[in-house]
Amino acid sequence: MMLTSDELVDLIDGLAGLPYGGEAVDQRRHALQCAQQAVAAGADDELVLAAALHDIGRAQSVRAEFPRLPHEQAGEAFARERVGDGVAWLIGQHVPAKRYLVAVDEAYFGQLSPASVRSLERQGGPMDTAEVAQFRSHARAEDAVALRRWDEAAKDAEDPGLPMADLLRIFDRYRAAKARL
């Protein structure tokens, strides 16, 4: 069953006050900043929604539904059931994209915050050659990489991010397009 607009608002608002691994922003601000960066880059609606929801696996309601999964897998499972396969895949790949970037872009590691460096170790470290090739083979791999870069940049304590009304317009447009399929 597709997520409703009210449920989307509740999910995003439910992230308010949730710490973001020692960063200067909470999970809600981080999600909306990531979505704002996607909009600014001209991303399609699916990618904007994935940017907004990429850490939804940390939300209390999603954790309750998928308690044993890492946040990216919990978010992917939730989105597959409630949003769509494309959004779900992108959410599930934001951690592998970090591992990919560390493996292929020497400068990327230096851009990681201390919290991201710590989590990288828990997430498996840089990808090996086979993992890099497999990741690159997906048609939306570059979108997953873009999402990851926005994820790293969405940590500004002063920036409120994309207004919720804008996110809802994008979500409504996405749902209408999915309904036509």
PDB file of C-alpha atoms in Angstrom:
ATOM      1  CA  MET A   1       0.000   0.000   0.000  1.00  0.00           C
ATOM      2  CA  MET A   2       1.404   3.373  -1.061  1.00  0.00           C
ATOM      3  CA  LEU A   3       2.410   5.806   1.644  1.00  0.00           C
ATOM      4  CA  THR A   4      -0.021   8.722   2.047  1.00  0.00           C
ATOM      5  CA  SER A   5       1.018  12.364   2.205  1.00  0.00           C
ATOM      6  CA  ASP A   6       0.072  12.496   5.885  1.00  0.00           C
ATOM      7  CA  GLU A   7       2.188   9.416   6.585  1.00  0.00           C
ATOM      8  CA  LEU A   8       5.124  10.992   4.753  1.00  0.00           C
ATOM      9  CA  VAL A   9       4.821  14.116   6.909  1.00  0.00           C
ATOM     10  CA  ASP A  10       4.603  11.978  10.051  1.00  0.00           C
ATOM     11  CA  LEU A  11       7.697   9.998   9.030  1.00  0.00           C
ATOM     12  CA  ILE A  12       9.795  13.073   8.285  1.00  0.00           C
ATOM     13  CA  ASP A  13       8.549  14.980  11.334  1.00  0.00           C
ATOM     14  CA  GLY A  14       9.204  11.896  13.444  1.00  0.00           C
ATOM     15  CA  LEU A  15      12.894  12.324  12.669  1.00  0.00           C
ATOM     16  CA  ALA A  16      12.997  15.698  14.465  1.00  0.00           C
ATOM     17  CA  GLY A  17      15.246  15.572  17.477  1.00  0.00           C
ATOM     18  CA  LEU A  18      16.733  12.189  16.525  1.00  0.00           C
ATOM     19  CA  PRO A  19      20.498  12.548  16.722  1.00  0.00           C
ATOM     20  CA  TYR A  20      22.490  12.041  13.560  1.00  0.00           C
ATOM     21  CA  GLY A  21      25.619  10.248  14.728  1.00  0.00           C
ATOM     22  CA  GLY A  22      27.278  13.200  16.425  1.00  0.00           C
ATOM     23  CA  GLU A  23      26.622  15.590  13.529  1.00  0.00           C
ATOM     24  CA  ALA A  24      25.354  19.169  13.997  1.00  0.00           C
ATOM     25  CA  VAL A  25      21.899  18.355  12.593  1.00  0.00           C
ATOM     26  CA  ASP A  26      19.076  16.065  13.606  1.00  0.00           C
ATOM     27  CA  GLN A  27      17.719  13.395  11.270  1.00  0.00           C
ATOM     28  CA  ARG A  28      14.813  15.570  10.043  1.00  0.00           C
ATOM     29  CA  ARG A  29      16.989  18.527   9.035  1.00  0.00           C
ATOM     30  CA  HIS A  30      19.464  16.138   7.441  1.00  0.00           C
ATOM     31  CA  ALA A  31      16.709  14.453   5.381  1.00  0.00           C
ATOM     32  CA  LEU A  32      15.278  17.752   4.150  1.00  0.00           C
ATOM     33  CA  GLN A  33      18.721  19.166   3.337  1.00  0.00           C
ATOM     34  CA  CYS A  34      19.547  16.062   1.336  1.00  0.00           C
ATOM     35  CA  ALA A  35      16.266  16.410  -0.587  1.00  0.00           C
ATOM     36  CA  GLN A  36      16.964  20.093  -1.194  1.00  0.00           C
ATOM     37  CA  GLN A  37      20.348  19.258  -2.701  1.00  0.00           C
ATOM     38  CA  ALA A  38      18.691  16.710  -4.976  1.00  0.00           C
ATOM     39  CA  VAL A  39      16.187  19.319  -6.174  1.00  0.00           C
ATOM     40  CA  ALA A  40      18.981  21.850  -6.740  1.00  0.00           C
ATOM     41  CA  ALA A  41      20.840  19.274  -8.851  1.00  0.00           C
ATOM     42  CA  GLY A  42      17.780  18.704 -11.040  1.00  0.00           C
ATOM     43  CA  ALA A  43      17.165  15.162  -9.816  1.00  0.00           C
ATOM     44  CA  ASP A  44      14.020  13.300 -10.847  1.00  0.00           C
ATOM     45  CA  ASP A  45      11.190  12.882  -8.333  1.00  0.00           C
ATOM     46  CA  GLU A  46      12.219   9.327  -7.485  1.00  0.00           C
ATOM     47  CA  LEU A  47      15.741  10.432  -6.560  1.00  0.00           C
ATOM     48  CA  VAL A  48      14.482  13.429  -4.554  1.00  0.00           C
ATOM     49  CA  LEU A  49      12.216  11.129  -2.550  1.00  0.00           C
ATOM     50  CA  ALA A  50      15.075   8.691  -1.996  1.00  0.00           C
ATOM     51  CA  ALA A  51      17.213  11.596  -0.785  1.00  0.00           C
ATOM     52  CA  ALA A  52      14.517  12.649   1.688  1.00  0.00           C
ATOM     53  CA  LEU A  53      13.935   9.084   2.873  1.00  0.00           C
ATOM     54  CA  HIS A  54      17.448   7.635   2.714  1.00  0.00           C
ATOM     55  CA  ASP A  55      17.758   7.376   6.513  1.00  0.00           C
ATOM     56  CA  ILE A  56      14.113   6.499   7.193  1.00  0.00           C
ATOM     57  CA  GLY A  57      15.313   3.159   8.520  1.00  0.00           C
ATOM     58  CA  ARG A  58      16.272   5.077  11.665  1.00  0.00           C
ATOM     59  CA  ALA A  59      12.670   6.212  12.278  1.00  0.00           C
ATOM     60  CA  GLN A  60      11.061   4.575  15.289  1.00  0.00           C
ATOM     61  CA  SER A  61       8.109   3.185  13.320  1.00  0.00           C
ATOM     62  CA  VAL A  62      10.376   1.685  10.649  1.00  0.00           C
ATOM     63  CA  ARG A  63      12.792   0.270  13.253  1.00  0.00           C
ATOM     64  CA  ALA A  64       9.811  -1.385  14.962  1.00  0.00           C
ATOM     65  CA  GLU A  65       8.828  -3.029  11.682  1.00  0.00           C
ATOM     66  CA  PHE A  66      12.368  -4.129  10.724  1.00  0.00           C
ATOM     67  CA  PRO A  67      14.261  -4.291  14.034  1.00  0.00           C
ATOM     68  CA  ARG A  68      17.113  -6.573  12.962  1.00  0.00           C
ATOM     69  CA  LEU A  69      18.112  -4.825   9.750  1.00  0.00           C
ATOM     70  CA  PRO A  70      20.751  -2.104   9.375  1.00  0.00           C
ATOM     71  CA  HIS A  71      19.104   1.266   8.737  1.00  0.00           C
ATOM     72  CA  GLU A  72      19.698   1.265   4.966  1.00  0.00           C
ATOM     73  CA  GLN A  73      18.148  -2.193   4.596  1.00  0.00           C
ATOM     74  CA  ALA A  74      15.231  -1.334   6.904  1.00  0.00           C
ATOM     75  CA  GLY A  75      14.609   1.834   4.883  1.00  0.00           C
ATOM     76  CA  GLU A  76      14.836  -0.113   1.626  1.00  0.00           C
ATOM     77  CA  ALA A  77      12.356  -2.747   2.842  1.00  0.00           C
ATOM     78  CA  PHE A  78       9.947  -0.080   4.062  1.00  0.00           C
ATOM     79  CA  ALA A  79      10.165   1.916   0.826  1.00  0.00           C
ATOM     80  CA  ARG A  80       9.736  -1.195  -1.339  1.00  0.00           C
ATOM     81  CA  GLU A  81       6.418  -1.873   0.410  1.00  0.00           C
ATOM     82  CA  ARG A  82       5.207   1.721   0.708  1.00  0.00           C
ATOM     83  CA  VAL A  83       6.844   3.911  -1.969  1.00  0.00           C
ATOM     84  CA  GLY A  84       8.354   2.008  -4.894  1.00  0.00           C
ATOM     85  CA  ASP A  85      11.191  -0.193  -6.064  1.00  0.00           C
ATOM     86  CA  GLY A  86      13.310   2.633  -7.501  1.00  0.00           C
ATOM     87  CA  VAL A  87      13.209   4.704  -4.309  1.00  0.00           C
ATOM     88  CA  ALA A  88      13.848   1.547  -2.291  1.00  0.00           C
ATOM     89  CA  TRP A  89      16.929   0.569  -4.300  1.00  0.00           C
ATOM     90  CA  LEU A  90      18.426   4.036  -3.970  1.00  0.00           C
ATOM     91  CA  ILE A  91      17.834   4.056  -0.198  1.00  0.00           C
ATOM     92  CA  GLY A  92      19.437   0.644   0.132  1.00  0.00           C
ATOM     93  CA  GLN A  93      22.480   1.766  -1.837  1.00  0.00           C
ATOM     94  CA  HIS A  94      23.429   4.907   0.090  1.00  0.00           C
ATOM     95  CA  VAL A  95      25.773   2.913   2.350  1.00  0.00           C
ATOM     96  CA  PRO A  96      27.279   0.805  -0.468  1.00  0.00           C
ATOM     97  CA  ALA A  97      27.773   4.068  -2.419  1.00  0.00           C
ATOM     98  CA  LYS A  98      29.892   5.390   0.439  1.00  0.00           C
ATOM     99  CA  ARG A  99      31.990   2.222   0.388  1.00  0.00           C
ATOM    100  CA  TYR A 100      32.234   2.548  -3.416  1.00  0.00           C
ATOM    101  CA  LEU A 101      33.370   6.173  -3.291  1.00  0.00           C
ATOM    102  CA  VAL A 102      36.046   5.438  -0.703  1.00  0.00           C
ATOM    103  CA  ALA A 103      37.347   2.694  -3.007  1.00  0.00           C
ATOM    104  CA  VAL A 104      37.400   4.734  -6.238  1.00  0.00           C
ATOM    105  CA  ASP A 105      37.850   8.394  -5.227  1.00  0.00           C
ATOM    106  CA  GLU A 106      40.973   9.133  -3.188  1.00  0.00           C
ATOM    107  CA  ALA A 107      39.704  12.594  -2.211  1.00  0.00           C
ATOM    108  CA  TYR A 108      36.341  11.337  -0.958  1.00  0.00           C
ATOM    109  CA  PHE A 109      37.643   9.792   2.264  1.00  0.00           C
ATOM    110  CA  GLY A 110      39.118  13.168   3.252  1.00  0.00           C
ATOM    111  CA  GLN A 111      35.656  14.754   2.911  1.00  0.00           C
ATOM    112  CA  LEU A 112      34.032  12.382   5.405  1.00  0.00           C
ATOM    113  CA  SER A 113      33.082  13.715   8.803  1.00  0.00           C
ATOM    114  CA  PRO A 114      34.544  11.911  11.831  1.00  0.00           C
ATOM    115  CA  ALA A 115      31.157  10.227  12.393  1.00  0.00           C
ATOM    116  CA  SER A 116      31.118   8.982   8.771  1.00  0.00           C
ATOM    117  CA  VAL A 117      34.643   7.629   9.114  1.00  0.00           C
ATOM    118  CA  ARG A 118      33.611   5.686  12.230  1.00  0.00           C
ATOM    119  CA  SER A 119      30.500   4.284  10.553  1.00  0.00           C
ATOM    120  CA  LEU A 120      32.483   3.307   7.425  1.00  0.00           C
ATOM    121  CA  GLU A 121      34.415   0.779   9.468  1.00  0.00           C
ATOM    122  CA  ARG A 122      31.186  -0.804  10.765  1.00  0.00           C
ATOM    123  CA  GLN A 123      29.779  -0.807   7.216  1.00  0.00           C
ATOM    124  CA  GLY A 124      32.598  -2.910   5.776  1.00  0.00           C
ATOM    125  CA  GLY A 125      35.187  -0.344   4.699  1.00  0.00           C
ATOM    126  CA  PRO A 126      36.045   0.299   1.051  1.00  0.00           C
ATOM    127  CA  MET A 127      34.589  -2.030  -1.595  1.00  0.00           C
ATOM    128  CA  ASP A 128      36.866  -4.575  -3.190  1.00  0.00           C
ATOM    129  CA  THR A 129      37.306  -4.783  -6.975  1.00  0.00           C
ATOM    130  CA  ALA A 130      34.433  -7.239  -7.479  1.00  0.00           C
ATOM    131  CA  GLU A 131      32.054  -5.148  -5.365  1.00  0.00           C
ATOM    132  CA  VAL A 132      33.019  -2.022  -7.304  1.00  0.00           C
ATOM    133  CA  ALA A 133      32.261  -3.747 -10.611  1.00  0.00           C
ATOM    134  CA  GLN A 134      28.934  -5.069  -9.355  1.00  0.00           C
ATOM    135  CA  PHE A 135      27.906  -1.664  -7.970  1.00  0.00           C
ATOM    136  CA  ARG A 136      28.866   0.126 -11.210  1.00  0.00           C
ATOM    137  CA  SER A 137      26.810  -2.320 -13.276  1.00  0.00           C
ATOM    138  CA  HIS A 138      23.460  -1.005 -12.003  1.00  0.00           C
ATOM    139  CA  ALA A 139      21.701   1.508 -14.256  1.00  0.00           C
ATOM    140  CA  ARG A 140      21.195   3.941 -11.353  1.00  0.00           C
ATOM    141  CA  ALA A 141      24.629   3.594  -9.759  1.00  0.00           C
ATOM    142  CA  GLU A 142      25.497   7.222 -10.551  1.00  0.00           C
ATOM    143  CA  ASP A 143      22.264   8.349  -8.883  1.00  0.00           C
ATOM    144  CA  ALA A 144      23.211   6.363  -5.773  1.00  0.00           C
ATOM    145  CA  VAL A 145      26.612   8.100  -5.820  1.00  0.00           C
ATOM    146  CA  ALA A 146      24.947  11.510  -6.137  1.00  0.00           C
ATOM    147  CA  LEU A 147      22.664  10.666  -3.217  1.00  0.00           C
ATOM    148  CA  ARG A 148      25.699   9.685  -1.166  1.00  0.00           C
ATOM    149  CA  ARG A 149      27.450  12.970  -1.904  1.00  0.00           C
ATOM    150  CA  TRP A 150      24.318  14.917  -0.899  1.00  0.00           C
ATOM    151  CA  ASP A 151      24.130  12.781   2.241  1.00  0.00           C
ATOM    152  CA  GLU A 152      27.661  13.842   3.229  1.00  0.00           C
ATOM    153  CA  ALA A 153      26.933  17.508   2.521  1.00  0.00           C
ATOM    154  CA  ALA A 154      23.574  17.661   4.347  1.00  0.00           C
ATOM    155  CA  LYS A 155      24.937  18.557   7.769  1.00  0.00           C
ATOM    156  CA  ASP A 156      24.443  22.326   8.052  1.00  0.00           C
ATOM    157  CA  ALA A 157      23.005  23.317  11.435  1.00  0.00           C
ATOM    158  CA  GLU A 158      21.583  26.546   9.982  1.00  0.00           C
ATOM    159  CA  ASP A 159      19.896  25.212   6.828  1.00  0.00           C
ATOM    160  CA  PRO A 160      16.297  23.989   7.328  1.00  0.00           C
ATOM    161  CA  GLY A 161      16.380  22.115   4.019  1.00  0.00           C
ATOM    162  CA  LEU A 162      13.592  21.620   1.511  1.00  0.00           C
ATOM    163  CA  PRO A 163      10.269  22.985   2.752  1.00  0.00           C
ATOM    164  CA  MET A 164       7.832  20.185   3.557  1.00  0.00           C
ATOM    165  CA  ALA A 165       5.268  21.696   1.156  1.00  0.00           C
ATOM    166  CA  ASP A 166       7.769  21.282  -1.705  1.00  0.00           C
ATOM    167  CA  LEU A 167       8.489  17.696  -0.723  1.00  0.00           C
ATOM    168  CA  LEU A 168       4.760  16.956  -0.633  1.00  0.00           C
ATOM    169  CA  ARG A 169       4.292  18.407  -4.144  1.00  0.00           C
ATOM    170  CA  ILE A 170       7.093  16.163  -5.407  1.00  0.00           C
ATOM    171  CA  PHE A 171       5.586  13.168  -3.616  1.00  0.00           C
ATOM    172  CA  ASP A 172       2.127  13.852  -5.039  1.00  0.00           C
ATOM    173  CA  ARG A 173       3.577  14.157  -8.560  1.00  0.00           C
ATOM    174  CA  TYR A 174       5.503  10.895  -8.060  1.00  0.00           C
ATOM    175  CA  ARG A 175       2.391   9.058  -6.818  1.00  0.00           C
ATOM    176  CA  ALA A 176       0.318  10.367  -9.736  1.00  0.00           C
ATOM    177  CA  ALA A 177       2.967   9.168 -12.208  1.00  0.00           C
ATOM    178  CA  LYS A 178       3.075   5.729 -10.548  1.00  0.00           C
ATOM    179  CA  ALA A 179      -0.728   5.500 -10.666  1.00  0.00           C
ATOM    180  CA  ARG A 180      -0.625   6.062 -14.442  1.00  0.00           C
ATOM    181  CA  LEU A 181       1.708   3.089 -14.959  1.00  0.00           C
TER     182      LEU A 181
END
